[in-house]
Short mmCIF file of C-alpha atoms in Angstrom, two decimals:
data_model
loop_
_atom_site.label_atom_id
_atom_site.label_comp_id
_atom_site.label_asym_id
_atom_site.label_seq_id
_atom_site.Cartn_x
_atom_site.Cartn_y
_atom_site.Cartn_z
CA MET N 41 79.45 172.54 283.37
CA THR N 42 80.86 170.39 280.57
CA SER N 43 79.89 167.08 282.19
CA HIS N 44 76.36 168.45 282.63
CA ILE N 45 76.25 169.41 278.97
CA PHE N 46 77.21 165.98 277.76
CA ARG N 47 74.93 164.16 280.14
CA ARG N 48 72.27 165.91 278.13
CA LEU N 49 73.92 165.42 274.75
CA PHE N 50 74.87 161.77 275.12
CA GLU N 51 72.58 160.40 277.83
CA PHE N 52 71.67 156.73 277.33
CA GLY N 53 68.45 155.53 278.93
CA ASP N 54 64.84 156.07 278.05
CA ALA N 55 65.82 158.86 275.68
CA MET N 56 68.86 160.34 274.01
CA HIS N 57 69.13 164.13 273.90
CA PHE N 58 71.28 166.10 271.50
CA GLU N 59 70.05 169.63 272.21
CA LEU N 60 72.54 172.26 273.28
CA PRO N 61 71.94 173.75 276.73
CA ASP N 62 70.04 177.02 276.76
CA ASP N 63 73.09 179.16 277.53
CA LEU N 64 75.02 177.80 274.56
CA ARG N 65 72.04 178.13 272.23
CA VAL N 66 71.74 181.78 273.24
CA LEU N 67 75.47 182.27 272.65
CA GLN N 68 75.20 180.55 269.28
CA GLY N 69 72.35 182.82 268.22
CA ARG N 70 74.14 185.98 269.33
CA LEU N 71 77.31 185.01 267.51
CA ARG N 72 75.44 184.01 264.36
CA GLU N 73 73.85 187.44 264.15
CA PHE N 74 77.14 189.12 265.04
CA VAL N 75 79.01 187.33 262.26
CA ARG N 76 76.26 188.08 259.74
CA SER N 77 75.94 191.77 260.56
CA GLU N 78 79.42 192.84 261.69
CA LEU N 79 81.99 190.48 260.12
CA GLN N 80 80.70 189.14 256.80
CA PRO N 81 80.19 192.64 255.32
CA HIS N 82 83.99 193.04 255.48
CA ASP N 83 84.79 189.78 253.69
CA ALA N 84 85.16 191.14 250.15
CA ALA N 85 87.22 194.16 251.26
CA ILE N 86 89.62 191.99 253.28
CA GLU N 87 90.11 189.70 250.29
CA ALA N 88 90.78 192.70 248.03
CA THR N 89 93.06 194.68 250.36
CA GLY N 90 94.53 192.12 252.74
CA VAL N 91 93.63 194.38 255.67
CA VAL N 92 91.22 193.64 258.51
CA PRO N 93 89.49 196.93 259.42
CA ASP N 94 90.07 198.31 262.91
CA ASN N 95 86.34 198.43 263.63
CA ALA N 96 86.05 194.70 262.87
CA ILE N 97 88.93 193.93 265.24
CA ALA N 98 87.24 196.07 267.89
CA ALA N 99 84.05 194.07 267.36
CA LEU N 100 85.93 190.78 267.86
CA ARG N 101 87.30 192.16 271.12
CA ARG N 102 83.89 193.33 272.25
CA MET N 103 82.46 189.84 271.74
CA GLY N 104 85.31 188.21 273.67
CA LEU N 105 86.46 186.11 270.72
CA PHE N 106 90.15 186.50 271.57
CA GLY N 107 89.55 184.55 274.78
CA THR N 108 86.60 182.22 274.30
CA ASN N 109 87.76 179.51 276.70
CA THR N 110 90.38 181.51 278.56
CA PRO N 111 89.36 181.53 282.26
CA LYS N 112 87.27 184.48 283.41
CA GLN N 113 89.86 185.41 286.04
CA PHE N 114 92.15 186.42 283.15
CA GLY N 115 89.50 188.30 281.22
CA GLY N 116 88.29 185.47 278.99
CA LEU N 117 84.75 184.22 278.48
CA GLY N 118 85.56 181.08 280.45
CA LEU N 119 83.66 178.81 278.07
CA SER N 120 84.12 175.05 278.02
CA MET N 121 85.80 173.71 274.88
CA LEU N 122 82.34 172.85 273.56
CA GLY N 123 81.26 176.46 274.02
CA SER N 124 84.48 177.65 272.40
CA CYS N 125 83.93 175.33 269.43
CA ILE N 126 80.40 176.62 268.97
CA ALA N 127 81.85 180.15 268.86
CA ILE N 128 84.52 179.06 266.36
CA GLU N 129 81.88 177.34 264.22
CA GLU N 130 80.04 180.63 263.82
CA LEU N 131 83.24 182.65 263.34
CA ALA N 132 84.23 180.34 260.46
CA LYS N 133 81.30 181.59 258.42
CA ALA N 134 83.14 184.87 257.83
CA HIS N 135 86.53 185.53 256.25
CA THR N 136 89.27 183.28 257.62
CA ALA N 137 91.32 186.32 258.68
CA PHE N 138 89.01 186.73 261.65
CA TYR N 139 89.74 183.20 262.81
CA TYR N 140 93.50 183.55 262.36
CA LEU N 141 93.49 186.70 264.47
CA SER N 142 91.18 185.65 267.29
CA GLY N 143 90.61 181.90 267.17
CA VAL N 144 94.27 180.95 266.73
CA ASN N 145 95.06 183.39 269.53
CA VAL N 146 92.83 181.35 271.87
CA HIS N 147 94.48 177.97 271.36
CA ILE N 148 98.09 177.82 270.20
CA GLY N 149 98.56 181.54 270.82
CA SER N 150 97.80 181.47 274.53
CA LYS N 151 97.27 177.94 275.87
CA ALA N 152 100.94 177.28 276.70
CA ILE N 153 101.01 180.45 278.79
CA GLU N 154 97.70 179.60 280.47
CA PHE N 155 98.76 176.08 281.42
CA PHE N 156 102.52 176.20 281.92
CA ALA N 157 103.78 179.74 282.62
CA GLN N 158 104.90 180.86 286.05
CA PRO N 159 102.18 182.94 287.78
CA GLU N 160 103.83 186.31 287.23
CA VAL N 161 104.40 185.58 283.51
CA ARG N 162 100.87 184.24 283.09
CA ASP N 163 99.38 187.26 284.89
CA ARG N 164 101.34 189.62 282.67
CA TRP N 165 100.31 188.14 279.33
CA LEU N 166 97.07 186.22 279.59
CA PRO N 167 94.70 189.16 280.22
CA LYS N 168 96.24 190.99 277.25
CA LEU N 169 95.82 187.93 275.04
CA ALA N 170 92.24 187.28 276.17
CA SER N 171 91.25 190.89 275.43
CA GLY N 172 92.97 190.99 272.04
CA ARG N 173 95.23 193.84 273.10
CA VAL N 174 98.12 191.48 272.32
CA ILE N 175 98.18 188.72 269.71
CA GLY N 176 100.03 185.51 270.50
CA ALA N 177 102.03 183.39 268.06
CA PHE N 178 103.25 179.79 268.26
CA ALA N 179 106.83 179.43 266.98
CA LEU N 180 107.38 175.71 266.42
CA THR N 181 107.76 175.00 262.68
CA GLU N 182 111.20 175.31 261.06
CA PRO N 183 112.49 174.94 257.48
CA ASN N 184 113.62 171.38 258.26
CA ALA N 185 111.14 170.46 260.97
CA GLY N 186 107.45 170.44 260.18
CA SER N 187 105.52 167.28 261.00
CA ASP N 188 108.64 165.88 262.68
CA ALA N 189 108.71 168.56 265.37
CA ALA N 190 111.25 166.65 267.47
CA ARG N 191 113.90 167.62 264.89
CA ILE N 192 113.81 171.36 265.52
CA GLN N 193 117.23 173.00 265.31
CA THR N 194 116.64 176.31 267.10
CA ARG N 195 118.99 176.15 270.08
CA ALA N 196 118.58 177.32 273.65
CA ARG N 197 121.42 177.51 276.14
CA ARG N 198 121.46 178.55 279.77
CA ASP N 199 123.59 181.59 280.59
CA GLY N 200 123.29 182.58 284.24
CA ASP N 201 119.77 183.78 284.93
CA HIS N 202 118.90 183.87 281.21
CA TYR N 203 118.40 181.52 278.30
CA VAL N 204 119.84 182.46 274.91
CA LEU N 205 117.98 181.48 271.73
CA ASP N 206 119.47 181.10 268.26
CA GLY N 207 117.64 179.78 265.20
CA ARG N 208 114.98 180.35 262.58
CA LYS N 209 111.27 179.54 262.48
CA THR N 210 109.02 179.65 259.42
CA TYR N 211 105.32 179.83 258.47
CA ILE N 212 104.54 181.35 261.87
CA THR N 213 100.95 182.55 261.85
CA ASN N 214 100.43 186.16 263.03
CA ALA N 215 104.20 186.68 263.49
CA PRO N 216 104.25 190.25 262.08
CA VAL N 217 101.48 191.40 264.44
CA ALA N 218 102.28 189.25 267.47
CA GLY N 219 103.21 190.83 270.79
CA VAL N 220 104.34 187.59 272.40
CA PHE N 221 105.64 184.25 271.11
CA THR N 222 105.63 180.74 272.52
CA VAL N 223 108.99 179.51 271.22
CA PHE N 224 110.28 175.94 271.11
CA ALA N 225 114.01 175.27 271.11
CA THR N 226 116.30 172.35 271.82
CA LEU N 227 118.68 172.33 274.74
CA ASP N 228 120.22 169.06 273.56
CA PRO N 229 119.55 167.78 270.00
CA ALA N 230 120.89 164.34 270.95
CA ARG N 231 117.90 163.86 273.29
CA GLY N 232 115.31 164.42 270.53
CA ALA N 233 111.88 165.32 271.86
CA LYS N 234 113.11 165.08 275.47
CA GLY N 235 115.65 167.83 274.85
CA ILE N 236 113.09 170.47 273.80
CA ALA N 237 112.06 173.39 276.00
CA ALA N 238 109.38 176.05 275.56
CA PHE N 239 109.70 179.75 276.33
CA VAL N 240 107.59 182.90 276.46
CA VAL N 241 109.30 185.60 274.41
CA ASP N 242 108.21 189.24 274.24
CA ALA N 243 108.20 190.37 270.60
CA LYS N 244 110.26 193.43 271.59
CA THR N 245 113.12 191.33 272.96
CA PRO N 246 116.47 192.24 271.35
CA GLY N 247 117.65 189.42 269.11
CA LEU N 248 114.15 188.56 267.86
CA ALA N 249 113.40 189.70 264.32
CA ILE N 250 110.60 189.07 261.84
CA GLY N 251 112.00 187.76 258.56
CA ARG N 252 110.37 187.16 255.21
CA VAL N 253 106.58 187.30 255.08
CA VAL N 254 105.42 184.19 253.22
CA GLU N 255 102.73 184.67 250.59
CA MET N 256 100.09 181.95 250.91
CA ALA N 257 97.47 180.69 248.47
CA ALA N 258 94.72 181.98 250.76
CA GLY N 259 94.22 183.74 254.05
CA ARG N 260 94.38 187.39 253.04
CA GLY N 261 94.30 189.63 256.09
CA SER N 262 96.46 187.22 258.07
CA GLU N 263 100.23 187.00 257.85
CA HIS N 264 102.70 184.14 258.12
CA ALA N 265 106.39 184.86 258.40
CA GLU N 266 109.83 183.73 259.42
CA VAL N 267 110.96 184.51 262.96
CA ILE N 268 114.72 184.81 263.52
CA PHE N 269 116.54 184.51 266.84
CA GLU N 270 120.13 185.73 267.17
CA GLU N 271 121.55 185.81 270.69
CA CYS N 272 118.03 186.44 271.95
CA ARG N 273 118.29 186.61 275.74
CA ILE N 274 115.22 185.87 277.84
CA PRO N 275 114.92 185.60 281.63
CA CYS N 276 114.79 182.12 283.16
CA GLU N 277 111.33 182.73 284.56
CA ASN N 278 110.04 182.72 280.97
CA LEU N 279 110.68 178.98 280.72
CA LEU N 280 107.38 177.12 280.37
CA GLY N 281 107.17 174.08 282.61
CA GLN N 282 110.56 172.42 283.05
CA GLU N 283 113.50 171.89 280.73
CA GLY N 284 112.57 169.00 278.45
CA ASP N 285 108.81 169.64 278.68
CA GLY N 286 108.65 171.55 275.40
CA PHE N 287 107.51 168.76 273.11
CA ALA N 288 104.71 167.72 275.46
CA ILE N 289 103.66 171.37 275.81
CA ALA N 290 103.51 171.75 272.03
CA MET N 291 101.34 168.65 271.69
CA ARG N 292 99.02 169.88 274.46
CA CYS N 293 98.51 173.16 272.61
CA LEU N 294 98.03 171.38 269.29
CA ASP N 295 95.25 169.29 270.83
CA ALA N 296 93.40 172.55 271.44
CA GLY N 297 94.23 173.81 267.95
CA ARG N 298 93.07 170.63 266.24
CA THR N 299 89.84 170.60 268.23
CA HIS N 300 89.12 174.16 267.14
CA TRP N 301 90.03 173.41 263.53
CA GLY N 302 87.45 170.62 263.51
CA ALA N 303 84.81 173.13 264.57
CA TYR N 304 86.12 175.65 262.03
CA CYS N 305 85.61 173.14 259.22
CA VAL N 306 82.04 172.53 260.37
CA GLY N 307 81.29 176.27 260.30
CA ALA N 308 82.82 176.83 256.88
CA ALA N 309 81.00 173.82 255.41
CA SER N 310 77.73 175.00 256.95
CA GLN N 311 78.13 178.33 255.18
CA LEU N 312 78.85 176.57 251.89
CA LEU N 313 75.81 174.32 252.27
CA ASP N 314 73.64 177.40 252.83
CA TYR N 315 74.96 178.91 249.60
CA ALA N 316 74.28 175.65 247.77
CA LEU N 317 70.74 175.30 249.13
CA ASP N 318 69.87 178.87 248.13
CA HIS N 319 71.34 178.40 244.66
CA VAL N 320 69.62 175.14 243.75
CA SER N 321 66.32 176.46 245.11
CA GLU N 322 66.45 179.51 242.81
CA ARG N 323 68.28 178.37 239.66
CA GLU N 324 66.33 176.72 236.84
CA THR N 325 67.60 174.39 234.10
CA PHE N 326 65.58 172.57 231.46
CA GLY N 327 62.35 173.98 232.86
CA ARG N 328 62.86 172.84 236.45
CA LYS N 329 64.52 174.11 239.60
CA LEU N 330 67.92 172.55 240.15
CA ARG N 331 66.66 171.11 243.42
CA ASP N 332 64.07 169.06 241.52
CA HIS N 333 66.74 167.07 239.69
CA GLN N 334 67.46 163.81 241.50
CA GLY N 335 71.21 164.10 240.86
CA ILE N 336 71.25 167.46 242.62
CA GLU N 337 69.23 166.10 245.53
CA TRP N 338 71.81 163.38 246.00
CA GLN N 339 74.65 165.89 246.06
CA ILE N 340 72.85 167.96 248.68
CA ALA N 341 72.23 164.79 250.70
CA ASP N 342 75.92 163.86 250.54
CA MET N 343 76.94 167.33 251.70
CA ALA N 344 74.40 167.49 254.52
CA SER N 345 75.20 164.01 255.85
CA ALA N 346 78.97 164.59 255.76
CA LEU N 347 78.54 167.91 257.58
CA HIS N 348 76.29 166.38 260.23
CA ALA N 349 78.73 163.56 260.91
CA ALA N 350 81.69 165.95 261.18
CA ARG N 351 79.75 168.18 263.59
CA LEU N 352 79.10 165.25 265.92
CA VAL N 353 82.78 164.29 265.81
CA ALA N 354 83.77 167.92 266.52
CA TYR N 355 81.43 168.20 269.50
CA GLU N 356 82.63 164.92 270.95
CA ALA N 357 86.25 166.09 270.57
CA ALA N 358 85.36 169.25 272.48
CA TRP N 359 83.87 167.15 275.28
CA ARG N 360 86.88 164.81 275.36
CA TYR N 361 89.17 167.83 275.59
CA ASP N 362 87.46 168.95 278.78
CA GLN N 363 87.55 165.54 280.47
CA GLY N 364 91.27 165.54 281.29
CA ASP N 365 92.15 162.17 279.71
CA ALA N 366 95.21 163.13 277.65
CA ALA N 367 95.22 160.09 275.37
CA ALA N 368 91.50 160.33 274.60
CA ARG N 369 91.78 164.09 274.08
CA THR N 370 94.62 163.71 271.57
CA ALA N 371 92.88 160.93 269.63
CA ALA N 372 89.56 162.80 269.48
CA ALA N 373 91.24 166.06 268.41
CA ALA N 374 93.06 164.26 265.60
CA LEU N 375 89.87 162.53 264.46
CA SER N 376 87.95 165.81 264.46
CA LYS N 377 90.58 167.69 262.46
CA TYR N 378 91.04 164.84 259.99
CA THR N 379 87.30 164.31 259.51
CA GLY N 380 86.57 168.02 259.25
CA ALA N 381 89.40 168.81 256.85
CA ASP N 382 88.33 166.06 254.47
CA MET N 383 84.64 166.94 254.76
CA VAL N 384 84.95 170.68 254.18
CA GLN N 385 87.06 170.22 251.06
CA ARG N 386 84.49 167.83 249.58
CA VAL N 387 81.66 170.21 250.45
CA ALA N 388 83.57 173.16 248.96
CA ASP N 389 84.28 171.25 245.77
CA MET N 390 80.67 170.10 245.40
CA THR N 391 79.35 173.60 246.07
CA MET N 392 81.65 175.01 243.42
CA GLN N 393 80.44 172.35 240.97
CA LEU N 394 76.82 173.24 241.65
CA PHE N 395 77.52 176.90 240.90
CA GLY N 396 79.53 176.14 237.77
CA GLY N 397 81.58 178.99 236.34
CA ALA N 398 80.13 181.45 238.84
CA GLY N 399 81.45 179.36 241.70
CA TYR N 400 84.95 179.32 240.23
CA SER N 401 84.94 183.08 239.68
CA ARG N 402 85.88 185.65 242.27
CA ASP N 403 82.44 187.20 241.97
CA LEU N 404 81.30 184.83 244.73
CA PRO N 405 82.96 183.78 248.00
CA ILE N 406 82.91 180.06 247.16
CA GLU N 407 86.36 179.89 245.53
CA ARG N 408 87.80 181.85 248.46
CA ILE N 409 86.43 179.36 251.00
CA TRP N 410 87.63 176.52 248.76
CA ARG N 411 91.16 177.95 248.93
CA GLU N 412 90.99 178.88 252.62
CA THR N 413 89.92 175.44 253.79
CA ARG N 414 92.55 173.50 251.83
CA VAL N 415 95.22 174.41 254.37
CA VAL N 416 93.45 172.58 257.21
CA ARG N 417 94.86 169.33 255.83
CA ILE N 418 98.36 170.76 256.42
CA LEU N 419 98.60 173.04 259.44
CA ASP N 420 98.71 172.01 263.12
CA GLY N 421 99.58 168.50 261.97
CA THR N 422 98.98 167.17 258.46
CA SER N 423 96.16 164.78 257.65
CA GLU N 424 98.79 162.06 257.31
CA ILE N 425 99.89 162.66 260.91
CA MET N 426 96.24 162.69 262.03
CA ARG N 427 95.73 159.32 260.36
CA GLN N 428 98.77 157.99 262.20
CA ILE N 429 97.36 159.14 265.55
CA ILE N 430 93.93 157.69 264.74
CA ALA N 431 95.38 154.34 263.65
CA ARG N 432 97.61 154.02 266.69
CA ASN N 433 94.64 154.76 268.93
CA ALA N 434 92.65 152.05 267.14
CA PHE N 435 95.44 149.53 267.79
CA ARG N 436 95.61 150.56 271.48
CA ASN N 437 91.86 150.08 271.81
CA ARG N 438 92.14 146.65 270.22
CA GLU N 439 94.88 145.65 272.65
CA ARG N 440 92.84 146.84 275.62
CA ARG N 441 89.81 144.88 274.46
CA ASN N 442 91.88 141.74 273.96
CA ALA N 443 93.50 142.13 277.39
CA SER N 444 90.11 142.49 279.07
CA ILE N 445 88.84 139.13 277.81
CA GLN N 446 91.94 137.11 278.67
#
């Protein structure tokens, strides 16, 4: 399906077509109306209370947003990554808590289990994750290991037919509500990345405890916390892949996360641009609509062009993800996240400037989106790490070109 989509999106010949296929346009329309009518009305209450209402969670489940590109055989929608990104783009127009609960559950919350778990472990957890009956969490980051994930200190040791985990994770999204964790631990610190293994850990396992909940600048309705492992015994069949595969598994999941974050940024920026367009079309200064001032027109043009470019990058990253070329997938995911994170912050800042004091106040959602989107430059790989990936890919491409003409 995906190759068919992009033959239409990027076909070179007599014509170039960028229209979405009919099935994805229908999905986009349904989700747009769903977000407008069933999610956005909860935005202000979530920001005030920090609680996502049960009926909103039920609505997310009903729409399949906990399993957008989880295979249908496990209860997901079975969308391509492009379809999943279109869903995420619409979801991003509502409060970020909805994305943390459902969107994050799709990629880093469940992908390791989908791709690397033994069949009986996968069959136990994946349908629950795809339906939203269980929330998944990705336990990689530690107090002394963020961007340099190969330095994690949580230890795993084999003990008969079990592994035993000891260590501490931090900033783990959804940890307090998670039913299952993908946990990364080192079997041999001296081997660096090659000594890391990944495990599926039931949240009810003795020896696993949720520590301090970390208060963030934004993201009310979602929780990030420490996860502590003390003599946490898990059966050997919960090992993902093979011993030593953990780092590669983490990067595979982060490719999915970064691709989704690129789409998230596009959706959030699209919502901001809509607010800006409405405002400058209605507000008058010095006897004219704001939109009739050339300086305002230029700002709108800058926002619209940056958003359009980031959307094309995000859609290409989704296509690359589905093609199976690991190097191209990783590079495209990094480019999408980096481009989107930078773009959405500029659009948020410009929208706030257009609204003036009202935009900076909590009377409007603009300052909330401004705060919510700032974190995209940090999580799932900082913008500095994304730039490193992008630059290294550029050098590889240069070397390939030079080799081809020798």
